[in-house]
Amino acid sequence: MHIVDGALSNPVVIAGAVAAVGGIALGLRSLTLERIPAAGVLSASFFVASLIHVPIGPSSVHLILNGLAGLLLGFAAFPALFVGLLLQAVFFGFGGLTVLGVNTVNIALPAVLAWMVFGRLIGRGSPVQGAVWGGVGGAFAIAATTGMVAVSLAMSGDEFLPAAKLVFFAHVPVMAIEAVLTGFAILLARKVKPELFVKGLPA
Amino acid sequence: MAHALGQNEKTLTETGALRVSGRIGSVDPRVRILAAISFGIVVVGLSSLMTLSVALGLSMGLLFLSRLPLRPTLKRMAMMDSFIIFMLLLLPFTVPGDPIFTLWGATASWQGLWRGVEIALTANAVILALMTLVGTMEPVTLGHALHKLRMPETLVHLLMFTIRYIEVLREEYLRLRAAMKVRGFRPGTNWHTYRSFGYLVGMMLVRAIERSERILQAMKCRGFSGRIHLLQDFALTVVDRRFAVLFGGAVLLLICLEIAWR
């Protein structure tokens, strides 16, 4: 899901960087110092979760779980996911430097949108209802992320159009898996720690 | 990303752990971050293949100077390439131009091939420079240096907390996986596997949140008043200036070569 340096055109890279700065600034405003430990630990959890490989047929995919990150963190998902991407690029060589902004927006904006649309729904009704909405949110976030990756490629040049379509359709099974996993993660959280989604993160 | 890590390898090196970073290690972290950023921006702007090869050569030079272990570093770079290889292989067929050969009715063009090579060279040169210049730092030093470079304090604290807890949480993840394994769990493509992984992630998050509550309590217990102090200070030395001048010269040379060879 990471785009590398050199593939995108300059306007796309610059627009991505500007949007990322805006999103991070908004996210930081919602982070009081009291909430930083929670956000930091969750940011680290999502970093670790992206190390998990889930088998699918003969191959395997690694998790992104940006929908879940959004549902738990709200606007703070923007800086939290940026930190994860920064560490991945610097210490693991994943992604790139100038595309950090684009990658952040592509992953964090769907997370925040998932929170805005589905955030209230996962705390309501029975745990199973919440889990279903969580699953829908998880699928939505991955679908939006892949769509945005495809759009950033397509906007950089027509020659990427086939690659962009390929990226999108190759990720359909990933959307299904992320949906199921997000759903079950929410289900467990609703049963084990019901107060989590009632009052949000410990503030 | 997991296969980038060996069985017993840590995700990030611990604070105070011995870092082998050769000559690069003695340069001021702020200078290294700025050098990596300026290198990245310039290289992304390059388009001549010759200049890009010189840029990749420069990154390789940095790799030797940094004394990072060659094999694992290049392996990580190759893994990034394996992700983009499909996109690059498609390019010759989608960029119109002089044909090289035809495969199942699709024509590959030279222009597309060169475009693919250009992207591969750029991506590798930038990420290698980033890993050797910035990735050789202690993660905590990176946080302090970014703070001195005017990154917002809240974001730096978030970065520091993330760095601090990645390894802790990975160990927790490995413990949970071990517990699943001794109960006979074997991942496959089935509902049971996805449900178990979902519960695993959910459990990790619940534990993470409870951990963060304990952290906050511990901080308050020690008189946390809503401000965390970042104490590390940096001072520019002769070595740093020399490095900055040399590296700046190399980047300028890249720009000149680009203009000359276009």
Short mmCIF file of C-alpha atoms in Angstrom, two decimals:
data_model
loop_
_atom_site.label_atom_id
_atom_site.label_comp_id
_atom_site.label_asym_id
_atom_site.label_seq_id
_atom_site.Cartn_x
_atom_site.Cartn_y
_atom_site.Cartn_z
CA MET A 1 0.00 0.00 0.00
CA HIS A 2 2.98 2.30 0.28
CA ILE A 3 3.84 4.45 -2.68
CA VAL A 4 7.58 4.94 -3.24
CA ASP A 5 9.61 8.02 -4.14
CA GLY A 6 9.80 9.00 -7.77
CA ALA A 7 6.50 7.56 -8.98
CA LEU A 8 4.20 10.48 -8.28
CA SER A 9 4.15 13.85 -10.01
CA ASN A 10 5.19 16.95 -8.06
CA PRO A 11 1.70 18.48 -7.67
CA VAL A 12 0.41 15.23 -6.12
CA VAL A 13 3.38 15.01 -3.74
CA ILE A 14 3.02 18.65 -2.65
CA ALA A 15 -0.76 18.44 -2.25
CA GLY A 16 -0.30 15.29 -0.17
CA ALA A 17 2.28 16.97 2.08
CA VAL A 18 0.07 20.02 2.64
CA ALA A 19 -2.99 17.87 3.41
CA ALA A 20 -0.93 15.70 5.77
CA VAL A 21 0.35 18.76 7.69
CA GLY A 22 -3.23 19.99 8.01
CA GLY A 23 -4.52 16.63 9.21
CA ILE A 24 -1.68 16.18 11.69
CA ALA A 25 -2.25 19.69 13.07
CA LEU A 26 -5.96 18.94 13.54
CA GLY A 27 -5.12 15.64 15.19
CA LEU A 28 -2.56 17.21 17.54
CA ARG A 29 -5.12 19.77 18.69
CA SER A 30 -7.29 16.92 19.97
CA LEU A 31 -4.34 15.40 21.84
CA THR A 32 -3.92 16.76 25.33
CA LEU A 33 -0.81 15.59 27.15
CA GLU A 34 -3.03 13.33 29.26
CA ARG A 35 -4.10 11.47 26.13
CA ILE A 36 -0.59 11.08 24.72
CA PRO A 37 0.23 7.81 26.55
CA ALA A 38 -2.95 6.20 25.18
CA ALA A 39 -2.35 7.51 21.67
CA GLY A 40 1.32 6.50 21.76
CA VAL A 41 0.63 2.98 22.99
CA LEU A 42 -2.12 2.53 20.39
CA SER A 43 0.14 3.90 17.68
CA ALA A 44 2.73 1.31 18.71
CA SER A 45 0.03 -1.41 18.69
CA PHE A 46 -0.91 -0.59 15.13
CA PHE A 47 2.76 -0.65 14.17
CA VAL A 48 3.00 -4.16 15.65
CA ALA A 49 -0.32 -5.21 14.07
CA SER A 50 1.11 -4.34 10.66
CA LEU A 51 3.72 -7.05 11.33
CA ILE A 52 1.02 -9.72 11.52
CA HIS A 53 0.68 -11.79 8.38
CA VAL A 54 -2.69 -13.39 7.77
CA PRO A 55 -2.82 -16.33 5.37
CA ILE A 56 -5.08 -16.06 2.35
CA GLY A 57 -4.98 -19.01 0.02
CA PRO A 58 -1.41 -19.80 -0.96
CA SER A 59 -0.24 -16.27 -0.10
CA SER A 60 -0.53 -13.98 2.92
CA VAL A 61 -1.30 -10.32 3.50
CA HIS A 62 -0.15 -8.05 6.26
CA LEU A 63 -2.70 -6.09 8.22
CA ILE A 64 -3.16 -2.34 7.99
CA LEU A 65 -6.14 -1.91 10.33
CA ASN A 66 -6.37 1.83 9.70
CA GLY A 67 -10.16 1.61 10.13
CA LEU A 68 -9.72 0.22 13.63
CA ALA A 69 -7.11 2.88 14.39
CA GLY A 70 -9.56 5.58 13.34
CA LEU A 71 -12.42 4.08 15.35
CA LEU A 72 -10.28 4.08 18.49
CA LEU A 73 -8.31 7.29 18.03
CA GLY A 74 -10.56 9.66 16.07
CA PHE A 75 -8.67 12.66 14.74
CA ALA A 76 -5.56 11.54 16.66
CA ALA A 77 -5.29 8.71 14.10
CA PHE A 78 -3.64 11.24 11.77
CA PRO A 79 -0.50 11.93 13.85
CA ALA A 80 -0.47 8.35 15.20
CA LEU A 81 -0.42 6.75 11.75
CA PHE A 82 2.08 9.37 10.53
CA VAL A 83 4.46 8.38 13.32
CA GLY A 84 4.10 4.73 12.28
CA LEU A 85 4.84 5.52 8.63
CA LEU A 86 7.81 7.70 9.59
CA LEU A 87 9.35 4.91 11.66
CA GLN A 88 8.68 2.35 8.92
CA ALA A 89 10.40 4.51 6.30
CA VAL A 90 13.41 5.43 8.44
CA PHE A 91 14.14 2.12 10.15
CA PHE A 92 12.68 -0.44 7.75
CA GLY A 93 13.01 1.20 4.36
CA PHE A 94 9.28 0.90 3.61
CA GLY A 95 7.67 3.63 1.57
CA GLY A 96 9.63 6.78 0.96
CA LEU A 97 10.61 10.22 2.18
CA THR A 98 8.99 12.76 -0.13
CA VAL A 99 5.85 10.62 -0.41
CA LEU A 100 5.42 10.50 3.38
CA GLY A 101 2.69 13.15 3.14
CA VAL A 102 0.75 11.34 0.42
CA ASN A 103 1.04 8.01 2.22
CA THR A 104 -0.10 9.57 5.50
CA VAL A 105 -3.17 11.12 3.90
CA ASN A 106 -4.02 7.93 2.00
CA ILE A 107 -3.99 5.88 5.18
CA ALA A 108 -5.11 8.34 7.86
CA LEU A 109 -7.89 10.24 6.08
CA PRO A 110 -10.00 7.06 5.55
CA ALA A 111 -9.35 6.20 9.20
CA VAL A 112 -10.74 9.55 10.35
CA LEU A 113 -13.68 9.26 7.93
CA ALA A 114 -14.47 5.77 9.23
CA TRP A 115 -14.52 7.21 12.74
CA MET A 116 -16.82 10.08 11.71
CA VAL A 117 -19.30 7.77 9.97
CA PHE A 118 -19.18 4.59 12.07
CA GLY A 119 -17.62 5.79 15.35
CA ARG A 120 -20.95 6.27 17.14
CA LEU A 121 -22.51 3.12 15.72
CA ILE A 122 -19.99 0.66 17.16
CA GLY A 123 -20.82 1.65 20.75
CA ARG A 124 -24.57 1.15 20.33
CA GLY A 125 -26.80 -1.91 20.59
CA SER A 126 -25.51 -5.36 21.29
CA PRO A 127 -21.79 -6.19 20.96
CA VAL A 128 -22.55 -8.14 17.76
CA GLN A 129 -24.25 -5.10 16.20
CA GLY A 130 -21.27 -2.97 17.15
CA ALA A 131 -18.94 -5.57 15.67
CA VAL A 132 -20.83 -5.59 12.37
CA TRP A 133 -20.56 -1.79 12.11
CA GLY A 134 -16.89 -2.08 13.03
CA GLY A 135 -16.43 -4.56 10.21
CA VAL A 136 -18.16 -2.25 7.77
CA GLY A 137 -15.95 0.59 8.98
CA GLY A 138 -12.82 -1.53 8.55
CA ALA A 139 -13.77 -2.50 5.00
CA PHE A 140 -14.66 1.10 4.19
CA ALA A 141 -11.28 2.39 5.41
CA ILE A 142 -9.27 -0.10 3.34
CA ALA A 143 -11.45 0.47 0.28
CA ALA A 144 -10.99 4.23 0.63
CA THR A 145 -7.24 3.86 1.15
CA THR A 146 -6.82 1.68 -1.93
CA GLY A 147 -9.04 4.04 -3.90
CA MET A 148 -6.91 7.00 -2.82
CA VAL A 149 -3.67 5.17 -3.70
CA ALA A 150 -5.14 4.42 -7.12
CA VAL A 151 -6.24 8.05 -7.56
CA SER A 152 -2.81 9.41 -6.53
CA LEU A 153 -1.18 7.13 -9.10
CA ALA A 154 -3.73 7.93 -11.80
CA MET A 155 -3.39 11.69 -11.22
CA SER A 156 0.38 11.40 -11.71
CA GLY A 157 0.03 10.08 -15.25
CA ASP A 158 -2.19 8.01 -17.50
CA GLU A 159 0.50 5.35 -17.75
CA PHE A 160 -0.28 4.35 -14.16
CA LEU A 161 -3.96 3.81 -14.81
CA PRO A 162 -3.70 0.02 -15.37
CA ALA A 163 -1.45 -0.31 -12.32
CA ALA A 164 -3.91 1.76 -10.28
CA LYS A 165 -6.82 -0.49 -11.28
CA LEU A 166 -4.73 -3.56 -10.53
CA VAL A 167 -3.89 -2.23 -7.06
CA PHE A 168 -7.56 -1.65 -6.34
CA PHE A 169 -8.84 -5.03 -7.44
CA ALA A 170 -5.94 -6.93 -5.90
CA HIS A 171 -7.01 -5.46 -2.55
CA VAL A 172 -10.62 -6.66 -2.60
CA PRO A 173 -9.77 -9.81 -0.59
CA VAL A 174 -7.73 -7.64 1.80
CA MET A 175 -10.84 -5.52 2.40
CA ALA A 176 -12.82 -8.63 3.31
CA ILE A 177 -10.13 -9.86 5.71
CA GLU A 178 -9.70 -6.47 7.37
CA ALA A 179 -13.48 -6.23 7.75
CA VAL A 180 -13.71 -9.61 9.49
CA LEU A 181 -10.72 -8.93 11.73
CA THR A 182 -11.86 -5.43 12.67
CA GLY A 183 -15.31 -6.81 13.44
CA PHE A 184 -13.99 -9.51 15.75
CA ALA A 185 -11.54 -7.11 17.41
CA ILE A 186 -14.43 -4.74 18.18
CA LEU A 187 -16.55 -7.68 19.37
CA LEU A 188 -13.88 -8.72 21.83
CA ALA A 189 -13.28 -5.15 23.00
CA ARG A 190 -17.04 -4.60 23.49
CA LYS A 191 -17.29 -7.75 25.62
CA VAL A 192 -14.07 -7.35 27.61
CA LYS A 193 -14.04 -3.59 28.07
CA PRO A 194 -17.55 -2.29 27.31
CA GLU A 195 -16.84 1.19 28.67
CA LEU A 196 -14.23 1.78 25.96
CA PHE A 197 -16.69 2.78 23.26
CA VAL A 198 -19.13 4.47 25.59
CA LYS A 199 -16.93 7.29 26.77
CA GLY A 200 -14.18 6.96 24.22
CA LEU A 201 -10.52 6.88 25.05
CA PRO A 202 -9.48 7.44 28.66
CA ALA A 203 -8.96 11.17 28.78
CA MET B 1 6.84 -6.51 6.87
CA ALA B 2 7.41 -9.28 9.39
CA HIS B 3 9.83 -11.14 7.14
CA ALA B 4 12.13 -8.10 7.38
CA LEU B 5 12.76 -9.17 10.95
CA GLY B 6 14.65 -12.27 11.92
CA GLN B 7 13.35 -14.61 14.59
CA ASN B 8 15.13 -12.95 17.48
CA GLU B 9 15.66 -9.56 15.95
CA LYS B 10 14.32 -6.53 17.78
CA THR B 11 12.08 -4.08 16.00
CA LEU B 12 14.00 -0.99 17.07
CA THR B 13 17.30 -0.89 18.87
CA GLU B 14 17.08 -0.08 22.52
CA THR B 15 18.24 3.12 24.09
CA GLY B 16 21.87 2.89 25.02
CA ALA B 17 22.43 -0.13 22.80
CA LEU B 18 25.66 -0.04 20.88
CA ARG B 19 25.02 1.26 17.40
CA VAL B 20 27.49 0.56 14.66
CA SER B 21 27.23 3.57 12.44
CA GLY B 22 30.85 4.26 11.45
CA ARG B 23 31.68 7.75 10.33
CA ILE B 24 28.06 8.80 9.81
CA GLY B 25 27.45 8.19 13.51
CA SER B 26 29.69 11.07 14.56
CA VAL B 27 27.73 13.66 12.58
CA ASP B 28 25.07 15.78 14.31
CA PRO B 29 21.62 14.12 13.99
CA ARG B 30 20.02 17.38 12.87
CA VAL B 31 22.52 17.72 10.03
CA ARG B 32 21.84 14.13 8.99
CA ILE B 33 18.06 14.64 8.92
CA LEU B 34 18.37 17.83 6.87
CA ALA B 35 20.86 16.13 4.55
CA ALA B 36 18.48 13.22 3.96
CA ILE B 37 15.55 15.56 3.27
CA SER B 38 17.48 17.75 0.83
CA PHE B 39 18.88 14.66 -0.91
CA GLY B 40 15.37 13.20 -1.20
CA ILE B 41 13.86 16.36 -2.66
CA VAL B 42 16.67 16.83 -5.19
CA VAL B 43 16.75 13.18 -6.30
CA VAL B 44 12.98 13.03 -6.80
CA GLY B 45 13.39 16.04 -9.10
CA LEU B 46 16.06 14.33 -11.24
CA SER B 47 15.06 12.66 -14.47
CA SER B 48 18.25 11.70 -16.34
CA LEU B 49 19.16 8.06 -15.77
CA MET B 50 22.88 8.89 -15.61
CA THR B 51 22.38 11.39 -12.78
CA LEU B 52 20.08 9.02 -10.95
CA SER B 53 22.76 6.33 -11.15
CA VAL B 54 25.25 8.78 -9.65
CA ALA B 55 22.72 9.52 -6.89
CA LEU B 56 22.32 5.80 -6.16
CA GLY B 57 26.12 5.52 -6.13
CA LEU B 58 26.22 8.32 -3.57
CA SER B 59 23.72 6.46 -1.40
CA MET B 60 25.82 3.31 -1.68
CA GLY B 61 28.86 5.37 -0.62
CA LEU B 62 26.91 6.51 2.44
CA LEU B 63 26.03 2.90 3.15
CA PHE B 64 29.72 1.97 3.21
CA LEU B 65 30.56 4.99 5.38
CA SER B 66 27.80 4.12 7.84
CA ARG B 67 29.11 0.54 8.22
CA LEU B 68 25.55 -0.76 8.36
CA PRO B 69 25.56 -4.50 7.77
CA LEU B 70 25.42 -4.75 3.96
CA ARG B 71 23.32 -7.86 3.51
CA PRO B 72 20.29 -7.09 5.73
CA THR B 73 20.16 -3.48 4.55
CA LEU B 74 20.19 -4.40 0.87
CA LYS B 75 17.71 -7.19 1.61
CA ARG B 76 15.29 -4.64 3.06
CA MET B 77 15.77 -2.47 0.01
CA ALA B 78 15.10 -5.45 -2.26
CA MET B 79 11.89 -6.14 -0.36
CA MET B 80 10.62 -2.69 -1.12
CA ASP B 81 11.47 -3.38 -4.77
CA SER B 82 9.48 -6.60 -4.71
CA PHE B 83 6.41 -4.54 -3.81
CA ILE B 84 6.74 -2.10 -6.67
CA ILE B 85 8.03 -4.56 -9.26
CA PHE B 86 4.56 -5.28 -10.69
CA MET B 87 3.85 -1.62 -11.16
CA LEU B 88 7.22 -1.16 -12.84
CA LEU B 89 6.73 -4.20 -15.09
CA LEU B 90 3.41 -2.80 -16.28
CA LEU B 91 4.95 0.53 -17.28
CA PRO B 92 6.59 -0.54 -20.58
CA PHE B 93 3.19 -1.75 -21.78
CA THR B 94 1.26 1.34 -20.80
CA VAL B 95 3.59 4.15 -21.90
CA PRO B 96 3.28 4.73 -25.65
CA GLY B 97 6.54 4.92 -27.63
CA ASP B 98 9.02 2.97 -29.75
CA PRO B 99 8.22 -0.75 -29.48
CA ILE B 100 10.74 -3.27 -28.09
CA PHE B 101 8.67 -6.44 -28.35
CA THR B 102 5.07 -7.58 -28.34
CA LEU B 103 3.62 -9.92 -25.75
CA TRP B 104 0.08 -11.29 -26.15
CA GLY B 105 -0.90 -8.32 -28.24
CA ALA B 106 0.55 -5.72 -25.82
CA THR B 107 3.52 -3.71 -27.01
CA ALA B 108 6.35 -2.84 -24.66
CA SER B 109 7.97 0.54 -25.29
CA TRP B 110 11.48 1.80 -24.59
CA GLN B 111 10.07 4.97 -23.06
CA GLY B 112 8.05 2.95 -20.60
CA LEU B 113 11.02 0.78 -19.72
CA TRP B 114 13.19 3.82 -19.01
CA ARG B 115 10.41 5.37 -16.92
CA GLY B 116 10.30 2.20 -14.84
CA VAL B 117 14.08 2.17 -14.40
CA GLU B 118 13.94 5.85 -13.42
CA ILE B 119 11.39 5.20 -10.67
CA ALA B 120 13.33 2.20 -9.38
CA LEU B 121 16.60 4.19 -9.22
CA THR B 122 14.93 7.15 -7.49
CA ALA B 123 13.10 5.04 -4.93
CA ASN B 124 16.19 3.03 -4.02
CA ALA B 125 18.56 6.00 -3.87
CA VAL B 126 16.26 7.98 -1.54
CA ILE B 127 15.32 5.15 0.79
CA LEU B 128 18.93 3.99 1.09
CA ALA B 129 20.09 7.52 1.95
CA LEU B 130 17.28 7.80 4.50
CA MET B 131 18.17 4.49 6.12
CA THR B 132 21.90 5.22 6.29
CA LEU B 133 21.66 8.88 7.39
CA VAL B 134 18.64 8.76 9.70
CA GLY B 135 18.00 5.06 10.28
CA THR B 136 21.40 4.67 11.95
CA MET B 137 20.31 6.97 14.78
CA GLU B 138 18.99 5.81 18.06
CA PRO B 139 15.20 6.22 17.74
CA VAL B 140 15.09 8.45 20.81
CA THR B 141 17.80 10.70 19.36
CA LEU B 142 15.65 11.02 16.24
CA GLY B 143 12.85 12.36 18.43
CA HIS B 144 15.11 14.91 20.12
CA ALA B 145 16.65 16.01 16.84
CA LEU B 146 13.21 16.46 15.24
CA HIS B 147 12.21 18.53 18.27
CA LYS B 148 15.22 20.81 17.75
CA LEU B 149 14.18 21.07 14.10
CA ARG B 150 10.89 22.59 15.27
CA MET B 151 8.64 19.59 14.96
CA PRO B 152 5.61 20.24 17.27
CA GLU B 153 6.29 19.06 20.81
CA THR B 154 3.10 16.98 21.04
CA LEU B 155 4.07 15.08 17.90
CA VAL B 156 7.56 14.45 19.30
CA HIS B 157 6.07 13.07 22.52
CA LEU B 158 3.76 10.84 20.51
CA LEU B 159 6.77 9.60 18.55
CA MET B 160 8.70 8.92 21.75
CA PHE B 161 5.85 6.96 23.32
CA THR B 162 5.43 4.93 20.14
CA ILE B 163 9.15 4.14 20.01
CA ARG B 164 9.14 3.18 23.67
CA TYR B 165 6.23 0.76 23.39
CA ILE B 166 6.72 -0.91 20.01
CA GLU B 167 9.07 -3.54 21.40
CA VAL B 168 7.00 -4.04 24.57
CA LEU B 169 3.88 -4.66 22.51
CA ARG B 170 5.66 -6.90 20.04
CA GLU B 171 6.79 -9.08 22.90
CA GLU B 172 3.19 -9.20 24.11
CA TYR B 173 2.08 -10.17 20.62
CA LEU B 174 4.67 -12.95 20.48
CA ARG B 175 3.51 -14.22 23.89
CA LEU B 176 -0.10 -14.32 22.71
CA ARG B 177 0.94 -16.11 19.53
CA ALA B 178 2.93 -18.63 21.56
CA ALA B 179 -0.12 -19.21 23.76
CA MET B 180 -2.22 -19.84 20.65
CA LYS B 181 0.39 -22.17 19.27
CA VAL B 182 0.57 -24.39 22.34
CA ARG B 183 -3.22 -24.72 22.11
CA GLY B 184 -2.80 -26.12 18.61
CA PHE B 185 -3.61 -23.04 16.52
CA ARG B 186 -2.38 -23.26 12.95
CA PRO B 187 -3.23 -20.35 10.65
CA GLY B 188 -4.97 -21.21 7.39
CA THR B 189 -7.55 -19.73 5.06
CA ASN B 190 -10.63 -20.28 7.18
CA TRP B 191 -13.15 -18.50 9.37
CA HIS B 192 -11.59 -19.86 12.56
CA THR B 193 -8.23 -18.31 11.68
CA TYR B 194 -9.71 -14.90 10.93
CA ARG B 195 -11.79 -14.95 14.09
CA SER B 196 -8.75 -15.91 16.18
CA PHE B 197 -6.62 -13.18 14.62
CA GLY B 198 -9.42 -10.68 15.19
CA TYR B 199 -9.62 -11.63 18.87
CA LEU B 200 -5.81 -11.44 19.04
CA VAL B 201 -5.82 -7.87 17.73
CA GLY B 202 -8.72 -6.94 20.00
CA MET B 203 -6.94 -8.39 23.02
CA MET B 204 -3.76 -6.51 22.15
CA LEU B 205 -5.67 -3.24 21.91
CA VAL B 206 -7.56 -3.75 25.17
CA ARG B 207 -4.31 -4.57 26.94
CA ALA B 208 -2.61 -1.59 25.29
CA ILE B 209 -5.28 0.78 26.54
CA GLU B 210 -5.12 -0.63 30.06
CA ARG B 211 -1.35 -0.33 29.91
CA SER B 212 -1.62 3.31 28.89
CA GLU B 213 -3.88 3.96 31.90
CA ARG B 214 -1.22 2.50 34.18
CA ILE B 215 1.45 4.60 32.45
CA LEU B 216 -0.53 7.78 33.00
CA GLN B 217 -1.10 6.89 36.65
CA ALA B 218 2.61 6.21 37.09
CA MET B 219 3.44 9.54 35.47
CA LYS B 220 1.00 11.39 37.72
CA CYS B 221 2.37 9.57 40.74
CA ARG B 222 5.78 11.00 39.89
CA GLY B 223 4.48 14.53 39.73
CA PHE B 224 3.60 14.80 36.04
CA SER B 225 2.35 18.34 35.61
CA GLY B 226 1.43 18.31 31.96
CA ARG B 227 4.84 18.95 30.53
CA ILE B 228 7.55 16.54 29.44
CA HIS B 229 11.04 17.96 29.16
CA LEU B 230 13.32 17.07 26.30
CA LEU B 231 16.80 17.44 27.66
CA GLN B 232 19.14 16.34 24.90
CA ASP B 233 21.05 19.25 23.36
CA PHE B 234 23.09 19.28 20.20
CA ALA B 235 26.01 21.47 19.20
CA LEU B 236 27.50 21.80 15.74
CA THR B 237 31.17 20.78 15.54
CA VAL B 238 33.82 21.05 12.86
CA VAL B 239 33.00 17.53 11.69
CA ASP B 240 29.35 18.48 11.19
CA ARG B 241 30.23 21.58 9.17
CA ARG B 242 32.65 19.60 7.03
CA PHE B 243 30.02 16.93 6.40
CA ALA B 244 27.37 19.55 5.61
CA VAL B 245 29.66 21.27 3.09
CA LEU B 246 30.70 18.00 1.45
CA PHE B 247 27.17 16.66 1.26
CA GLY B 248 25.80 19.99 0.05
CA GLY B 249 28.49 19.98 -2.65
CA ALA B 250 27.48 16.47 -3.72
CA VAL B 251 23.82 17.47 -3.97
CA LEU B 252 24.77 20.58 -5.98
CA LEU B 253 26.85 18.36 -8.25
CA LEU B 254 23.77 16.21 -8.86
CA ILE B 255 21.81 19.30 -9.91
CA CYS B 256 24.63 20.42 -12.24
CA LEU B 257 24.89 16.94 -13.79
CA GLU B 258 21.16 16.89 -14.36
CA ILE B 259 21.31 20.20 -16.21
CA ALA B 260 24.38 19.15 -18.21
CA TRP B 261 23.11 15.70 -19.21
CA ARG B 262 19.52 16.56 -19.97
#
